[in-house]
């Protein structure tokens, strides 16, 4: 974890010109600039005050699997610019995936399922496992009353998220998203450990026995670093109510959905269109790109 945090800081400290060379592609691999992501369009005036970097399952370009969404080769900064970066990130991705699968086995037991239930090939056999490095800039102060956030309120999309943070407070959770008004509380940083967020797909699978964690980041002007490891099932996996989570008095609350379709729509809804960067890439010496992420919410059909 310490190595990853150190290497993450080295990358985010680079000039914007260098970082934009790694701009995320259509596979969601690479760099995401400040304001790229808009997670809570109903309450945010613009995108999040954070920059990030996506690293996924490494799949060669000539592999047929690379035709799937979220699969393909990663983008790696040059060894001359950030020495050792690729080696550290690959090692961490591998270890975090191992830990995430262990947590999934505990969840299976909690749902009265065999411990290896989620290990089945159609579930976590070929998972969409994504590491995202995050940096919240210093001097940025959040103000919920004005719609300004480090990260807007949202829940994660997949099975679980393993979140590691530095020692700067900022993460808040809301235990009851339907409360009026919502009550937000800080989550203390956990040195050397993971904060485990439950995702939307687990909520659907468990028929709301497990609820996905509504969370946001509120900044106080200090720089903050975190790294989120998202564990999602295989592309063709059908996410639907598990047999141990329904009954005549508690029928399924959500329609079935495939993992790839759900994830693709959610990413499309929350990230800036890549075409919004085309003109700005011609002026890499200029200020930080500021994509115009429209306020929209089109994923109601998936809810």
Coordinates of C-alpha atoms in Angstrom, one line a residue:
X1 CA 0.0 0.0 0.0
X2 CA 2.8 2.4 0.9
X3 CA 4.5 1.8 -2.4
X4 CA 1.3 2.4 -4.3
X5 CA 0.6 5.6 -2.5
X6 CA 4.1 6.8 -3.2
X7 CA 4.0 5.9 -6.9
X8 CA 0.5 7.4 -7.2
X9 CA 1.7 10.8 -5.8
X10 CA 4.7 10.8 -8.2
X11 CA 2.3 10.4 -11.2
X12 CA -0.2 13.1 -10.0
X13 CA 2.7 15.5 -9.4
X14 CA 3.6 15.4 -13.1
X15 CA 2.8 18.4 -15.3
X16 CA -0.7 18.2 -16.9
X17 CA 1.0 17.9 -20.3
X18 CA 2.5 14.5 -19.2
X19 CA -0.7 13.3 -17.5
X20 CA -2.9 14.1 -20.5
X21 CA -0.8 11.8 -22.6
X22 CA -2.3 9.0 -20.6
X23 CA -5.9 10.3 -20.9
X24 CA -8.4 7.5 -20.4
X25 CA -9.5 5.6 -23.5
X26 CA -12.8 4.0 -24.5
X27 CA -11.9 1.0 -22.3
X28 CA -11.7 3.3 -19.3
X29 CA -7.9 2.8 -18.8
X30 CA -5.7 5.8 -17.9
X31 CA -5.9 9.3 -16.6
X32 CA -9.1 11.2 -15.6
X33 CA -8.7 14.9 -15.1
X34 CA -10.3 17.2 -12.5
X35 CA -14.0 17.6 -13.2
X36 CA -14.1 14.6 -15.5
X37 CA -16.7 12.7 -13.4
X38 CA -20.1 14.0 -12.2
X39 CA -21.5 11.5 -9.7
X40 CA -24.5 13.4 -8.3
X41 CA -25.9 15.7 -11.0
X42 CA -29.0 16.6 -8.9
X43 CA -26.8 18.3 -6.3
X44 CA -23.5 19.2 -7.9
X45 CA -22.8 22.4 -9.9
X46 CA -20.0 20.6 -11.8
X47 CA -17.8 17.6 -11.8
X48 CA -15.7 16.2 -8.9
X49 CA -12.6 18.0 -7.6
X50 CA -10.5 14.9 -8.1
X51 CA -8.2 13.4 -10.7
X52 CA -7.7 9.6 -11.1
X53 CA -6.1 6.8 -13.0
X54 CA -7.8 3.5 -14.0
X55 CA -5.9 0.2 -14.2
X56 CA -7.8 -2.9 -15.2
X57 CA -7.2 -6.6 -16.0
X58 CA -4.3 -6.7 -18.5
X59 CA -5.5 -8.2 -21.8
X60 CA -3.3 -8.0 -25.0
X61 CA -4.8 -6.0 -27.9
X62 CA -4.7 -9.1 -30.2
X63 CA -6.6 -11.2 -27.6
X64 CA -10.3 -11.7 -28.6
X65 CA -11.2 -10.8 -25.0
X66 CA -9.9 -7.3 -25.7
X67 CA -13.1 -6.7 -27.7
X68 CA -15.1 -6.7 -24.5
X69 CA -15.9 -3.5 -22.6
X70 CA -13.4 -2.8 -19.8
X71 CA -10.9 -5.3 -21.1
X72 CA -7.8 -4.6 -23.1
X73 CA -4.2 -3.4 -22.5
X74 CA -3.5 -0.8 -19.8
X75 CA -1.9 2.5 -20.4
X76 CA 1.4 2.8 -18.5
X77 CA 3.5 5.9 -17.9
X78 CA 7.0 5.7 -19.3
X79 CA 9.6 4.1 -17.0
X80 CA 11.8 7.2 -17.7
X81 CA 9.1 9.4 -16.1
X82 CA 7.8 7.2 -13.2
X83 CA 10.3 4.3 -12.7
X84 CA 8.9 1.1 -11.3
X85 CA 5.3 2.3 -11.6
X86 CA 4.0 -0.5 -13.8
X87 CA 5.5 -3.2 -11.6
X88 CA 4.1 -1.8 -8.4
X89 CA 0.6 -1.4 -9.8
X90 CA 0.5 -4.9 -11.4
X91 CA 1.5 -6.4 -8.1
X92 CA -1.1 -4.5 -6.1
X93 CA -3.8 -5.3 -8.6
X94 CA -3.1 -9.0 -8.2
X95 CA -3.0 -8.9 -4.4
X96 CA -6.1 -6.8 -4.1
X97 CA -8.0 -9.2 -6.3
X98 CA -7.0 -12.0 -4.0
X99 CA -8.3 -10.2 -1.0
X100 CA -11.5 -9.1 -2.7
X101 CA -12.3 -12.7 -3.6
X102 CA -11.8 -13.7 0.0
X103 CA -14.3 -11.0 1.1
X104 CA -16.7 -12.3 -1.5
X105 CA -16.5 -15.8 0.1
X106 CA -17.5 -14.3 3.5
X107 CA -20.5 -12.5 1.9
X108 CA -21.6 -15.8 0.3
X109 CA -21.7 -17.5 3.7
X110 CA -23.6 -14.6 5.2
X111 CA -26.3 -15.2 2.4
X112 CA -26.5 -18.9 3.3
X113 CA -24.7 -19.9 0.2
X114 CA -21.6 -22.1 -0.3
X115 CA -18.4 -20.1 0.4
X116 CA -17.3 -20.6 -3.2
X117 CA -20.6 -19.4 -4.7
X118 CA -19.1 -16.3 -6.3
X119 CA -16.0 -18.2 -7.5
X120 CA -18.0 -19.8 -10.3
X121 CA -16.7 -19.2 -13.8
X122 CA -19.8 -17.1 -14.8
X123 CA -19.4 -14.9 -11.8
X124 CA -15.8 -14.1 -10.7
X125 CA -14.1 -16.5 -13.1
X126 CA -13.1 -13.7 -15.4
X127 CA -14.0 -10.6 -13.3
X128 CA -13.9 -7.0 -14.3
X129 CA -11.5 -5.9 -11.6
X130 CA -10.4 -2.3 -11.7
X131 CA -7.9 -0.3 -9.6
X132 CA -8.4 3.4 -9.5
X133 CA -5.9 5.8 -8.0
X134 CA -7.4 9.1 -6.8
X135 CA -6.0 12.5 -5.9
X136 CA -8.0 15.3 -4.4
X137 CA -6.1 18.6 -4.8
X138 CA -5.0 20.8 -2.0
X139 CA -6.8 24.2 -1.5
X140 CA -10.1 22.7 -2.7
X141 CA -12.7 23.2 -0.1
X142 CA -16.1 21.4 -0.4
X143 CA -19.4 23.2 0.3
X144 CA -22.4 20.9 0.1
X145 CA -24.7 24.0 0.4
X146 CA -23.2 25.3 -2.9
X147 CA -23.0 21.9 -4.7
X148 CA -19.2 21.7 -4.4
X149 CA -17.7 18.3 -3.6
X150 CA -14.5 16.3 -3.8
X151 CA -16.7 13.5 -5.0
X152 CA -20.5 13.7 -5.3
X153 CA -22.8 11.3 -3.5
X154 CA -23.0 7.9 -5.1
X155 CA -22.8 4.2 -4.6
X156 CA -20.3 1.9 -6.3
X157 CA -21.6 -0.2 -9.2
X158 CA -20.2 -3.8 -8.6
X159 CA -20.0 -6.4 -5.9
X160 CA -17.6 -4.7 -3.5
X161 CA -14.9 -2.0 -3.4
X162 CA -11.7 -2.2 -1.3
X163 CA -10.8 1.3 -0.4
X164 CA -7.5 2.3 1.0
X165 CA -6.9 5.9 2.1
X166 CA -4.2 8.1 3.4
X167 CA -4.6 9.8 6.8
X168 CA -6.6 12.8 5.6
X169 CA -10.3 12.7 6.6
X170 CA -12.8 13.3 3.8
X171 CA -14.9 10.2 3.2
X172 CA -18.5 10.4 4.4
X173 CA -21.3 7.8 4.3
X174 CA -25.1 7.9 4.6
X175 CA -26.6 4.9 6.2
X176 CA -30.1 5.7 5.1
X177 CA -30.3 7.2 1.7
X178 CA -34.1 7.6 2.0
X179 CA -33.9 9.7 5.2
X180 CA -35.1 13.4 5.0
X181 CA -32.8 15.1 5.6
X182 CA -30.0 12.7 4.9
X183 CA -27.5 12.2 7.8
X184 CA -23.8 12.1 6.8
X185 CA -21.0 10.9 9.0
X186 CA -17.2 10.7 8.5
X187 CA -15.4 7.4 8.2
X188 CA -12.0 7.6 9.9
X189 CA -9.0 6.7 7.8
X190 CA -7.8 3.1 8.4
X191 CA -4.0 2.9 8.1
X192 CA -2.9 -0.4 6.5
X193 CA -6.5 -1.7 6.2
X194 CA -9.4 -1.6 3.8
X195 CA -12.7 0.2 4.0
X196 CA -15.2 -2.2 2.2
X197 CA -18.0 -0.5 0.3
X198 CA -20.9 -2.7 -0.8
X199 CA -21.9 -2.2 -4.4
X200 CA -25.1 -2.0 -6.4
X201 CA -24.8 -5.5 -7.8
X202 CA -24.6 -7.0 -4.3
X203 CA -27.7 -5.1 -3.4
X204 CA -29.5 -6.6 -6.4
X205 CA -28.2 -10.1 -5.8
X206 CA -29.2 -10.0 -2.1
X207 CA -32.6 -8.3 -2.8
X208 CA -31.6 -5.4 -0.4
X209 CA -30.4 -7.6 2.4
X210 CA -27.1 -5.9 1.8
X211 CA -27.5 -2.3 0.7
X212 CA -25.0 -0.5 -1.5
X213 CA -23.1 2.2 0.4
X214 CA -24.0 5.8 -0.4
X215 CA -20.9 7.8 0.1
X216 CA -19.2 11.1 -0.9
X217 CA -16.0 13.0 -0.3
X218 CA -16.0 16.4 1.4
X219 CA -12.7 18.3 1.3
X220 CA -11.3 20.7 3.9
X221 CA -8.4 22.1 1.7
X222 CA -5.9 19.4 2.3
X223 CA -4.5 17.2 -0.4
X224 CA -5.9 13.7 -0.2
X225 CA -5.0 10.4 -1.8
X226 CA -6.9 7.1 -2.0
X227 CA -7.0 4.0 -4.1
X228 CA -10.2 2.0 -4.8
X229 CA -10.2 -1.5 -6.1
X230 CA -13.6 -2.4 -7.7
X231 CA -14.6 -6.0 -8.0
X232 CA -17.2 -6.7 -10.6
X233 CA -18.3 -10.1 -12.0
X234 CA -17.7 -11.4 -15.5
X235 CA -19.1 -9.5 -18.5
X236 CA -21.9 -12.0 -19.3
X237 CA -22.9 -12.6 -15.7
X238 CA -26.6 -12.1 -15.1
X239 CA -27.1 -10.2 -11.9
X240 CA -30.5 -11.3 -10.4
X241 CA -32.0 -12.1 -7.0
X242 CA -30.3 -15.1 -5.4
X243 CA -32.5 -18.0 -4.3
X244 CA -31.7 -17.6 -0.6
X245 CA -32.8 -13.9 -0.7
X246 CA -36.4 -14.2 -1.9
X247 CA -39.7 -15.6 -0.8
X248 CA -43.4 -15.3 -1.4
X249 CA -43.5 -12.4 1.0
X250 CA -40.2 -10.9 -0.4
X251 CA -40.2 -11.2 -4.2
X252 CA -37.3 -9.9 -6.3
X253 CA -37.1 -6.1 -6.3
X254 CA -34.9 -5.7 -9.4
X255 CA -35.1 -7.1 -12.9
X256 CA -32.1 -9.2 -14.1
X257 CA -29.3 -7.3 -15.8
X258 CA -26.0 -8.3 -17.3
X259 CA -22.9 -7.0 -15.6
X260 CA -21.3 -5.4 -18.8
X261 CA -24.5 -3.6 -19.8
X262 CA -25.0 -2.2 -16.3
X263 CA -21.4 -1.0 -15.9
X264 CA -21.2 0.5 -19.4
X265 CA -24.3 2.6 -18.8
X266 CA -23.2 3.8 -15.4
X267 CA -19.7 4.9 -16.7
X268 CA -21.4 6.6 -19.6
X269 CA -23.7 8.5 -17.3
X270 CA -21.0 9.8 -14.9
X271 CA -17.9 10.5 -17.1
X272 CA -17.3 13.3 -19.5
X273 CA -17.5 12.4 -23.2
X274 CA -14.0 11.9 -24.5
X275 CA -14.7 14.1 -27.5
X276 CA -14.9 17.0 -25.1
X277 CA -11.1 16.8 -24.7
X278 CA -10.1 16.8 -28.4
X279 CA -9.6 20.5 -28.9
X280 CA -7.9 20.8 -25.5
X281 CA -5.4 18.1 -26.3
X282 CA -4.0 20.5 -28.9
X283 CA -3.1 22.9 -26.1
X284 CA -1.4 20.7 -23.5
X285 CA 0.7 23.6 -22.3
X286 CA -2.5 25.4 -21.2
X287 CA -4.6 25.1 -18.0
X288 CA -6.1 21.9 -16.7
X289 CA -8.8 20.7 -19.1
X290 CA -12.3 21.4 -17.8
X291 CA -14.8 19.1 -19.6
X292 CA -18.4 20.3 -19.6
X293 CA -20.1 17.3 -18.0
X294 CA -23.8 17.8 -18.6
X295 CA -26.1 17.3 -15.7
X296 CA -28.0 14.2 -16.7
X297 CA -29.2 11.0 -15.3
X298 CA -30.2 8.4 -17.8
X299 CA -29.7 5.1 -16.0
X300 CA -33.2 4.9 -14.4
X301 CA -34.0 1.9 -16.5
X302 CA -31.2 0.0 -14.7
X303 CA -32.4 0.9 -11.2

